[in-house]
Amino acid sequence: MTPDSRTDMIVSINPSTLEEVGRVPHTHPEDVPDLVQKAREAYPAWRDKGIDARIEIMKRAQDLLLKQAEEIAELITLEMGRPFTEALTVEVEASVDLLYYDWKHAHRFLRNRRVWLHHPFFMLRKSYIHCQPLGVLTNITPWNWPLLIPLGVIGPALLSGNAMLFKPSEYTPLTGDRIRDLFIQAGVPEDIFINLHGSSEVGQALVFSDTEKVFFTGSTNVGQIVMEQGAPSLKKIVLELGGHDPAIVCEDADVDISSSGVLWGAMNNCGQNCNGIERVYMHENVADRFTDLLVEKTQKLRIGDGMDPDTDIGPLATELQFEKILSVVQHAQKSGMEILTGGNPIQDKKGYYFEPTVIRCDPSGPEIPDDEAFGPVVFVRSVQDDVEAIRLANDSQFGLAGSVWTSNSRHGQRIAQQIESGSVMVNDSVCSFGITEAGWTGIKKSGVGWMHGEKGLDEMVNMQFINIDTNSKSQNFWWFPYGPDVLKGIRVGMTLLFDRNWFKKLATLPAILCHLAGYLLINRKQSKKL
Ligand code: NDP
């Protein structure tokens, strides 16, 4: 991305060639309140359109996405460098599935949910949760999954009747516009889905603006700023933030399969996945064989332009990320860790290419830094047993995802349940983000709130509790006026309901009958007066 001050345009740059892909007009932060107002005015008609009409629009969006799949995948590859094969599968295919899943289950997820009440005072009343759209929502997203991440919010937000202001990353603005075009073509009104382009100032203006909720996906540092900025207005916020995911390779793991799996989990998308594998803890009895295979397979990865079907790894997406990875490797070298393969920028290519890198951390030396690298770099460290592996895996400020590699699935589950993270995969990694039923969340500094599945849809609505007393002719005994009789009744009632001694309960019965008679008498007199 290059903001061009002369033309007031944002220029999207291909990280493989450093050539321009296209440009979009910059949004001025001072225009944000007017854009929010536009969406607010359009919102009631969209809200009142009804779920069936919105489902039809989502079906059309799904059809259009499928029809334009190859073009959109190509645009993703051009804007952020990930191989076309990946763009077509984990971005486009997963997004089609996400849209399909959301509209297919929208009625079930957004229906009124009956609440059965156990308390004798309320049990005859009708109660339910009503899903009310929130209003105007903000969606701020990163460049690393420029289609699937935005759609994880946009689809359910629009389905449930909200309006949307969407700020894609300034590095992938054309994919962002393509998403909007798709929904507008499908029938979403122009002012219900508004795109804004720009960097942090536009993002900040959006957080400060008068929208009902912010969905932010990005780094933990910026997520913390967003939370601070939203605090004065108690803004509702969902944060999907950084990760530093561990993989545990058990003594009983198939080292050949698990080294291939860990390699993919660490290096796909050039390692630029929030849930990519960054740290590998290997049982000492398999550590050497696993490491040798991981290094050998890393060296065979084919690096190049993502549009070449033979490319496994493209460039890093931005210059900033390129510099970050360089500093991660230099820091590891300085602290005495061993670079087993890679470790250098690739000089003979024009883009932000970096060698896939494996770094060994000696158990007697400094630990793997607790920081997200977000690139083609993976740290490996041997451990004595599962207990040490779990301790090190959890010794992190992050808690997004994790993986366990074993030939015994019970063993894998036992370890998985002890890892402190939003999700764990046994014998796979990364792709749980594309499993639509699974809600997506991070714990610790990896996030707040949910995306995807039923929980993701819950984030789009106000879960309003509605309680109906169908008996409108009599008053409740806890209303005014208070008095000694009411007090006595309450005491007796508490014993009857909650005392676990049955003799005491039975002893209240005469008083209860007496009160009941009095209560009915008073109510009768009052209804006669009415
Ligand atoms: P950033 O946090 O830098 O940016 C994310 C988005 O926020 C961008 O659109 C950015 O705009 C915008 N932004 C920047 N500053 C502000 C601000 N002060 N107020 C509001 N918005 C702002 O992250 P990256 O784009 O570099 O993405 C990589 C990060 O995202 C990694 O840490 C990764 O782990 C995380 N991530 C988390 C996921 C999850 O589900 N937990 C999924 C994917 C990524 P602009 O880019 O235009 O400057």
XYZ file of C-alpha atoms and ligand atoms in Angstrom:
578
model
C 0.000 0.000 0.000
C 1.178 3.528 -0.738
C -0.965 6.536 0.181
C -0.484 8.898 -2.754
C -0.870 12.400 -1.311
C -1.060 14.046 -4.747
C -4.030 12.052 -5.937
C -5.558 11.267 -2.536
C -5.617 7.639 -3.564
C -4.485 4.445 -1.866
C -2.347 2.387 -4.216
C -2.422 -1.388 -3.836
C 0.980 -2.971 -4.491
C 1.707 -6.563 -5.508
C 4.248 -7.841 -2.933
C 5.658 -10.318 -5.490
C 6.607 -7.686 -8.046
C 6.208 -4.375 -6.179
C 4.037 -3.202 -9.095
C 0.712 -1.405 -8.762
C -2.397 -3.609 -8.748
C -4.877 -0.732 -8.636
C -5.977 2.236 -6.546
C -8.980 3.407 -4.540
C -9.961 6.820 -3.160
C -8.920 7.541 0.409
C -11.757 8.184 2.891
C -11.267 11.341 4.948
C -11.691 10.651 8.672
C -13.888 13.776 8.995
C -16.383 12.189 6.545
C -16.944 9.180 8.804
C -19.860 10.638 10.873
C -21.817 11.441 7.667
C -21.276 7.919 6.367
C -22.479 6.474 9.664
C -25.556 8.722 9.446
C -26.306 7.478 5.910
C -26.204 3.881 7.131
C -28.352 4.781 10.144
C -31.049 6.274 7.912
C -31.062 3.216 5.637
C -31.110 0.760 8.548
C -34.838 0.619 9.529
C -35.981 -0.456 6.059
C -33.321 -3.197 5.963
C -34.206 -4.339 9.493
C -37.897 -4.499 8.599
C -37.343 -6.306 5.312
C -37.545 -9.605 7.170
C -35.270 -12.588 7.440
C -36.635 -14.428 4.377
C -35.863 -11.541 2.031
C -32.380 -11.195 3.479
C -31.768 -14.943 3.129
C -32.615 -14.663 -0.595
C -30.016 -11.896 -0.945
C -27.388 -14.006 0.842
C -28.129 -16.918 -1.503
C -27.494 -14.613 -4.467
C -24.246 -13.398 -2.836
C -23.161 -17.020 -2.475
C -23.916 -17.688 -6.190
C -22.004 -14.585 -7.267
C -19.004 -15.470 -5.127
C -18.899 -18.947 -6.636
C -19.186 -17.522 -10.153
C -16.407 -15.004 -9.567
C -14.252 -17.414 -7.505
C -11.197 -17.480 -9.794
C -11.153 -13.696 -10.381
C -11.423 -12.970 -6.679
C -8.746 -15.549 -5.798
C -6.447 -13.933 -8.364
C -7.057 -10.495 -6.887
C -6.156 -11.818 -3.415
C -2.913 -13.300 -4.769
C -2.039 -10.047 -6.530
C -2.765 -7.862 -3.502
C -1.157 -9.884 -0.733
C 0.920 -12.590 -2.376
C -0.579 -15.833 -1.072
C -0.497 -18.635 -3.678
C -3.531 -18.762 -5.962
C -4.232 -22.378 -4.886
C -4.538 -21.220 -1.265
C -6.564 -18.162 -2.214
C -9.043 -20.327 -4.109
C -9.431 -22.909 -1.353
C -8.964 -21.443 2.112
C -10.251 -17.990 1.156
C -12.897 -18.363 -1.589
C -14.161 -21.910 -1.054
C -14.281 -21.399 2.720
C -16.127 -18.090 2.235
C -18.757 -19.676 -0.039
C -19.274 -22.305 2.643
C -19.520 -19.644 5.345
C -22.247 -17.751 3.459
C -24.085 -21.008 2.765
C -23.902 -22.094 6.402
C -25.109 -18.731 7.709
C -28.195 -18.392 5.505
C -29.019 -22.100 5.871
C -29.132 -21.788 9.674
C -30.291 -18.178 9.983
C -33.874 -19.092 10.950
C -32.690 -21.486 13.639
C -30.079 -19.122 15.070
C -32.206 -15.972 14.961
C -35.543 -17.409 16.043
C -37.166 -16.472 19.346
C -35.765 -18.900 21.925
C -38.231 -20.081 24.555
C -37.006 -19.778 28.152
C -38.686 -22.146 30.619
C -38.827 -20.652 34.095
C -38.387 -22.849 37.168
C -39.447 -20.411 39.896
C -43.067 -20.957 41.100
C -43.738 -17.205 41.034
C -42.875 -17.047 37.327
C -43.336 -20.528 35.931
C -46.747 -19.815 34.404
C -45.389 -16.869 32.463
C -44.260 -16.988 28.864
C -40.606 -16.026 28.370
C -38.260 -15.979 25.438
C -35.120 -14.419 23.994
C -35.786 -12.177 21.025
C -32.858 -11.498 18.638
C -33.025 -7.813 17.821
C -30.518 -6.403 15.280
C -28.058 -3.985 16.836
C -28.147 -1.225 14.201
C -25.018 0.090 12.489
C -21.885 -2.034 12.894
C -18.212 -1.425 12.168
C -15.928 -4.073 10.687
C -12.171 -3.378 10.647
C -10.029 -6.145 9.160
C -6.395 -7.058 8.375
C -4.729 -7.934 5.080
C -3.734 -11.557 5.810
C -7.102 -13.171 4.989
C -8.738 -10.348 3.049
C -11.894 -12.297 2.112
C -12.699 -14.933 4.742
C -12.143 -12.677 7.756
C -14.392 -9.804 6.563
C -17.091 -12.252 5.416
C -17.132 -13.867 8.850
C -18.666 -10.620 10.088
C -20.379 -9.178 7.013
C -22.533 -12.240 6.190
C -24.076 -12.719 9.654
C -24.309 -8.963 10.301
C -26.365 -8.308 7.166
C -28.444 -11.478 7.554
C -29.508 -10.472 11.034
C -30.637 -7.049 9.807
C -27.751 -4.696 10.613
C -26.083 -2.030 8.486
C -22.314 -2.281 8.002
C -19.354 0.071 7.702
C -16.391 -1.882 6.470
C -12.755 -0.801 6.542
C -10.537 -3.335 4.816
C -6.796 -3.117 5.359
C -5.117 -0.404 3.340
C -2.958 -3.215 1.851
C -5.940 -5.079 0.340
C -8.438 -2.350 -0.587
C -9.392 -3.825 -3.979
C -10.466 -7.141 -2.426
C -12.442 -5.079 0.086
C -14.264 -3.256 -2.729
C -14.867 -6.515 -4.543
C -16.637 -7.885 -1.452
C -18.911 -4.871 -1.282
C -19.702 -5.035 -5.042
C -20.725 -8.643 -4.579
C -23.294 -7.847 -1.893
C -24.602 -4.786 -3.727
C -25.052 -6.902 -6.885
C -26.863 -9.473 -4.751
C -29.381 -6.825 -3.628
C -28.049 -5.189 -0.442
C -28.949 -1.452 -0.556
C -25.973 0.867 -1.200
C -26.175 2.662 2.155
C -26.516 -0.547 4.169
C -22.997 -1.608 3.234
C -20.492 1.222 3.037
C -16.745 0.818 2.448
C -14.136 3.161 3.884
C -10.498 3.187 2.852
C -7.521 4.430 4.755
C -5.117 3.587 7.494
C -5.294 3.948 11.270
C -6.899 7.448 11.233
C -9.950 6.089 9.397
C -10.035 3.077 11.727
C -9.888 5.384 14.755
C -12.604 7.653 13.394
C -14.789 4.582 12.983
C -14.178 3.382 16.539
C -15.052 6.841 17.884
C -18.111 7.146 15.622
C -21.687 6.517 16.634
C -21.971 2.845 15.662
C -23.437 0.190 17.938
C -20.582 -2.310 17.861
C -17.055 -2.695 16.526
C -15.743 -5.970 15.122
C -11.990 -5.636 14.971
C -9.574 -8.263 13.661
C -5.906 -7.368 13.822
C -2.884 -7.193 16.067
C -3.077 -7.311 19.853
C -1.420 -3.878 20.133
C -4.019 -2.172 17.962
C -6.798 -4.211 19.586
C -5.807 -2.751 22.958
C -5.940 0.768 21.478
C -9.385 0.058 20.012
C -10.609 -1.125 23.418
C -9.271 2.029 25.098
C -10.842 4.234 22.440
C -14.181 2.514 22.845
C -14.145 2.617 26.668
C -15.540 6.158 27.237
C -18.712 5.313 25.311
C -18.778 1.705 26.595
C -18.695 0.624 22.977
C -19.515 -3.046 22.400
C -16.410 -4.601 20.891
C -15.396 -7.964 19.477
C -11.634 -8.359 19.157
C -9.966 -11.167 17.192
C -6.266 -10.612 17.825
C -2.787 -12.033 17.547
C -1.573 -15.528 18.334
C 1.689 -17.363 18.949
C 0.437 -20.868 18.525
C 2.161 -23.939 19.941
C 2.297 -27.392 18.386
C 3.030 -30.365 20.641
C 4.648 -33.364 18.947
C 4.172 -36.373 21.204
C 6.462 -39.340 21.638
C 3.915 -41.523 19.801
C 3.552 -39.185 16.796
C 4.190 -40.388 13.260
C 7.137 -38.097 12.596
C 6.814 -38.164 8.823
C 3.131 -37.161 8.787
C 3.438 -34.716 11.661
C 6.486 -32.961 10.183
C 4.495 -32.407 6.950
C 1.492 -31.164 8.944
C 3.543 -28.837 11.117
C 5.359 -27.518 8.039
C 2.052 -26.606 6.410
C 0.702 -25.100 9.654
C 3.799 -22.952 10.027
C 4.483 -21.912 6.437
C 1.189 -21.692 4.518
C 0.282 -18.109 3.626
C 4.009 -17.445 4.212
C 3.351 -17.958 7.935
C 1.058 -14.934 8.069
C -1.787 -16.607 9.946
C -3.051 -15.546 13.337
C -3.412 -19.285 14.064
C -0.230 -20.398 12.306
C 2.210 -22.668 14.159
C 5.064 -20.597 15.581
C 6.476 -22.857 18.345
C 6.958 -26.618 18.246
C 7.548 -28.610 21.441
C 8.821 -32.085 20.494
C 9.202 -35.051 22.838
C 12.956 -35.665 23.215
C 12.646 -39.224 21.921
C 11.402 -38.014 18.518
C 12.920 -34.534 18.463
C 15.953 -35.278 16.273
C 14.096 -37.297 13.653
C 11.235 -34.776 13.579
C 13.619 -31.808 13.261
C 15.627 -33.434 10.461
C 12.469 -34.112 8.472
C 11.067 -30.634 9.120
C 14.304 -29.030 7.899
C 14.519 -31.304 4.865
C 10.920 -30.540 3.864
C 11.338 -26.817 4.505
C 14.270 -26.759 2.108
C 12.104 -28.336 -0.595
C 9.435 -25.604 -0.458
C 9.156 -23.730 -3.745
C 9.159 -19.978 -3.278
C 7.844 -17.646 -5.935
C 5.020 -15.620 -7.416
C 1.682 -16.890 -6.099
C 0.198 -16.956 -9.604
C 2.585 -19.768 -10.573
C 0.731 -23.031 -9.798
C 4.006 -24.631 -8.673
C 4.545 -22.052 -5.916
C 4.217 -23.239 -2.322
C 5.144 -19.968 -0.635
C 4.750 -16.414 -1.869
C 6.369 -13.275 -0.515
C 5.573 -11.564 2.760
C 2.662 -9.244 2.155
C 4.186 -5.956 3.283
C 7.544 -4.281 3.743
C 6.748 -3.844 7.432
C 6.255 -7.593 7.833
C 9.482 -8.255 5.908
C 11.422 -6.035 8.337
C 9.718 -7.644 11.333
C 10.756 -11.153 10.245
C 14.306 -10.021 9.646
C 14.454 -8.638 13.186
C 12.893 -11.826 14.682
C 15.627 -13.926 13.044
C 18.417 -11.517 14.024
C 17.191 -11.443 17.614
C 17.131 -15.267 17.762
C 20.672 -15.426 16.372
C 21.899 -12.880 18.915
C 20.379 -14.827 21.776
C 22.301 -17.942 20.725
C 19.577 -19.933 18.968
C 20.555 -22.065 16.004
C 19.195 -21.285 12.525
C 18.772 -24.763 11.068
C 17.666 -23.551 7.649
C 16.721 -20.248 6.007
C 17.147 -17.023 7.920
C 17.771 -14.670 4.996
C 15.888 -12.390 2.636
C 15.859 -13.700 -0.922
C 17.977 -11.247 -2.867
C 17.403 -12.326 -6.455
C 13.667 -11.619 -6.369
C 12.057 -8.200 -6.487
C 9.296 -8.691 -3.899
C 9.323 -9.172 -0.126
C 10.647 -12.727 -0.269
C 12.152 -14.409 2.763
C 13.570 -17.917 3.138
C 11.384 -20.292 5.156
C 13.254 -20.588 8.436
C 13.543 -23.191 11.192
C 15.190 -22.089 14.453
C 16.290 -24.487 17.188
C 15.946 -23.349 20.773
C 18.191 -25.229 23.220
C 16.343 -26.273 26.434
C 19.279 -24.962 28.475
C 19.289 -21.581 26.670
C 16.784 -18.702 26.472
C 13.158 -19.620 25.787
C 11.327 -18.861 22.540
C 10.351 -15.147 22.709
C 6.681 -14.703 23.606
C 5.901 -12.534 20.613
C 3.978 -13.138 17.407
C 6.416 -13.435 14.479
C 3.776 -13.703 11.715
C 6.029 -14.972 8.951
C 7.811 -18.060 7.562
C 9.677 -18.729 10.803
C 9.146 -21.615 13.191
C 10.930 -22.337 16.480
C 11.530 -25.934 17.610
C 12.441 -27.050 21.117
C 12.660 -30.501 22.669
C 10.853 -31.348 25.913
C 11.158 -34.198 28.401
C 7.490 -35.117 28.582
C 3.890 -33.974 27.991
C 3.838 -32.022 31.244
C 6.741 -29.835 30.183
C 5.256 -29.414 26.694
C 1.916 -28.255 28.118
C 3.609 -25.904 30.591
C 5.653 -24.235 27.845
C 2.709 -24.123 25.433
C 0.670 -22.269 28.063
C 3.485 -19.978 29.127
C 2.337 -17.242 26.757
C 0.378 -14.006 26.778
C -1.566 -15.354 23.761
C -4.269 -18.031 23.638
C -5.625 -18.292 20.118
C -5.123 -21.854 18.847
C -2.827 -24.847 19.140
C -2.216 -28.331 17.802
C -1.232 -31.762 19.129
C 0.417 -34.420 16.972
C -0.002 -38.038 18.079
C -1.039 -41.464 16.809
C -3.323 -41.902 19.822
C -6.366 -39.651 19.583
C -7.297 -40.071 23.288
C -3.803 -38.980 24.236
C -4.215 -36.016 21.861
C -7.527 -34.999 23.402
C -6.128 -35.183 26.938
C -3.384 -32.746 25.970
C -5.689 -30.554 23.861
C -7.977 -29.957 26.837
C -5.055 -28.642 28.871
C -3.896 -26.098 26.305
C -5.104 -22.595 27.140
C -6.500 -21.405 23.821
C -9.741 -20.778 21.931
C -9.282 -23.894 19.778
C -6.992 -26.890 19.427
C -6.659 -29.358 16.558
C -5.289 -32.883 16.952
C -3.194 -33.917 13.913
C -4.034 -30.776 11.940
C -3.823 -27.019 12.346
C -5.000 -23.632 11.021
C -8.084 -24.910 9.165
C -10.380 -24.825 12.222
C -10.917 -21.164 11.233
C -12.720 -22.508 8.161
C -14.909 -24.985 10.070
C -18.071 -22.935 10.112
C -19.841 -24.680 12.985
C -16.922 -23.897 15.279
C -17.177 -20.546 16.940
C -13.885 -18.651 16.695
C -12.433 -16.886 19.710
C -9.166 -16.187 21.459
C -8.458 -16.156 25.181
C -5.778 -14.173 27.093
C -4.490 -11.416 24.782
C -5.808 -13.142 21.671
C -9.265 -11.711 21.802
C -12.670 -10.965 23.224
C -15.923 -12.344 21.792
C -16.830 -14.652 18.938
C -16.934 -15.040 15.181
C -18.499 -17.827 13.073
C -21.262 -20.309 13.810
C -24.150 -19.736 16.198
C -21.994 -17.777 18.642
C -20.864 -15.495 15.821
C -24.492 -14.736 14.962
C -25.260 -14.106 18.634
C -22.694 -11.261 18.523
C -24.777 -9.497 15.843
C -27.924 -9.105 17.918
C -29.257 -7.784 21.154
C -30.478 -10.878 22.988
C -33.558 -9.270 24.419
C -35.375 -11.115 27.221
C -39.158 -10.839 26.978
C -41.390 -11.969 29.868
C -45.186 -11.951 29.662
C -47.568 -12.228 32.622
C -50.753 -13.255 30.861
C -52.723 -12.639 34.037
C -53.237 -8.874 33.732
C -56.169 -8.810 36.180
C -54.404 -9.288 39.505
C -51.461 -7.610 41.174
C -48.314 -9.341 42.399
C -47.852 -9.657 46.156
C -44.356 -8.042 46.001
C -45.799 -4.772 44.684
C -46.772 -1.949 47.083
C -48.043 -1.648 49.767
C -45.503 -3.469 51.993
C -46.434 -4.476 55.570
C -46.011 -7.117 58.270
C -48.233 -9.592 56.453
C -46.188 -9.339 53.278
C -42.994 -9.789 55.260
C -44.386 -12.852 57.027
C -45.487 -14.269 53.686
C -42.020 -13.790 52.220
C -40.361 -15.569 55.149
C -42.761 -18.487 54.939
C -42.340 -18.646 51.154
C -38.538 -18.703 51.443
C -38.688 -21.629 53.861
C -41.109 -23.512 51.649
C -39.076 -23.000 48.514
C -35.496 -23.243 49.663
C -35.178 -24.889 53.073
C -33.755 -28.364 52.583
C -35.345 -29.617 55.832
C -38.691 -31.239 54.904
C -40.160 -30.862 58.420
C -39.659 -27.114 58.270
C -41.204 -27.007 54.826
C -44.296 -28.907 55.975
C -44.642 -26.651 59.018
C -45.203 -23.675 56.680
C -48.255 -25.187 54.972
C -50.982 -23.744 57.302
C -49.505 -20.276 57.007
C -49.206 -20.633 53.233
C -52.861 -21.631 52.863
C -53.889 -18.737 55.065
C -51.859 -16.256 52.996
C -53.104 -17.646 49.751
C -56.691 -17.182 50.855
C -55.984 -13.600 51.939
C -54.168 -12.840 48.696
C -57.046 -14.142 46.582
C -59.539 -12.154 48.660
C -57.613 -8.882 48.231
C -57.242 -9.435 44.513
C -60.930 -10.152 44.155
C -61.862 -6.945 45.962
C -59.416 -4.946 43.812
C -60.649 -6.374 40.534
C -64.228 -5.560 41.585
C -63.163 -1.952 42.182
C -61.592 -1.823 38.693
P -3.239 -4.275 12.468
O -3.648 -4.354 13.877
O -2.066 -3.451 12.127
O -4.432 -3.722 11.565
C -5.723 -4.317 11.529
C -6.731 -3.311 10.969
O -6.853 -2.228 11.881
C -6.308 -2.689 9.648
O -7.444 -2.448 8.860
C -5.670 -1.389 10.106
O -5.650 -0.419 9.103
C -6.595 -0.991 11.244
N -6.022 -0.082 12.242
C -4.719 0.209 12.473
N -4.622 1.060 13.520
C -5.896 1.307 13.968
C -6.455 2.091 15.020
N -5.703 2.797 15.843
N -7.800 2.106 15.184
C -8.589 1.356 14.378
N -8.111 0.605 13.351
C -6.775 0.573 13.156
O -3.034 -5.782 11.959
P -2.537 -6.295 10.567
O -3.382 -5.748 9.480
O -1.074 -6.125 10.472
O -2.899 -7.855 10.688
C -2.100 -8.786 11.312
C -2.559 -9.075 12.727
O -3.904 -9.523 12.741
C -1.761 -10.193 13.392
O -1.451 -9.822 14.701
C -2.728 -11.363 13.384
O -2.469 -12.308 14.391
C -4.031 -10.666 13.572
N -5.126 -11.510 13.103
C -5.976 -12.064 14.013
C -6.961 -12.939 13.612
C -7.890 -13.596 14.583
O -8.910 -14.107 14.157
N -7.612 -13.627 15.865
C -7.129 -13.284 12.194
C -6.188 -12.627 11.336
C -5.233 -11.775 11.780
P -4.486 -0.395 8.021
O -4.020 -1.783 7.717
O -5.158 0.182 6.866
O -3.404 0.395 8.643
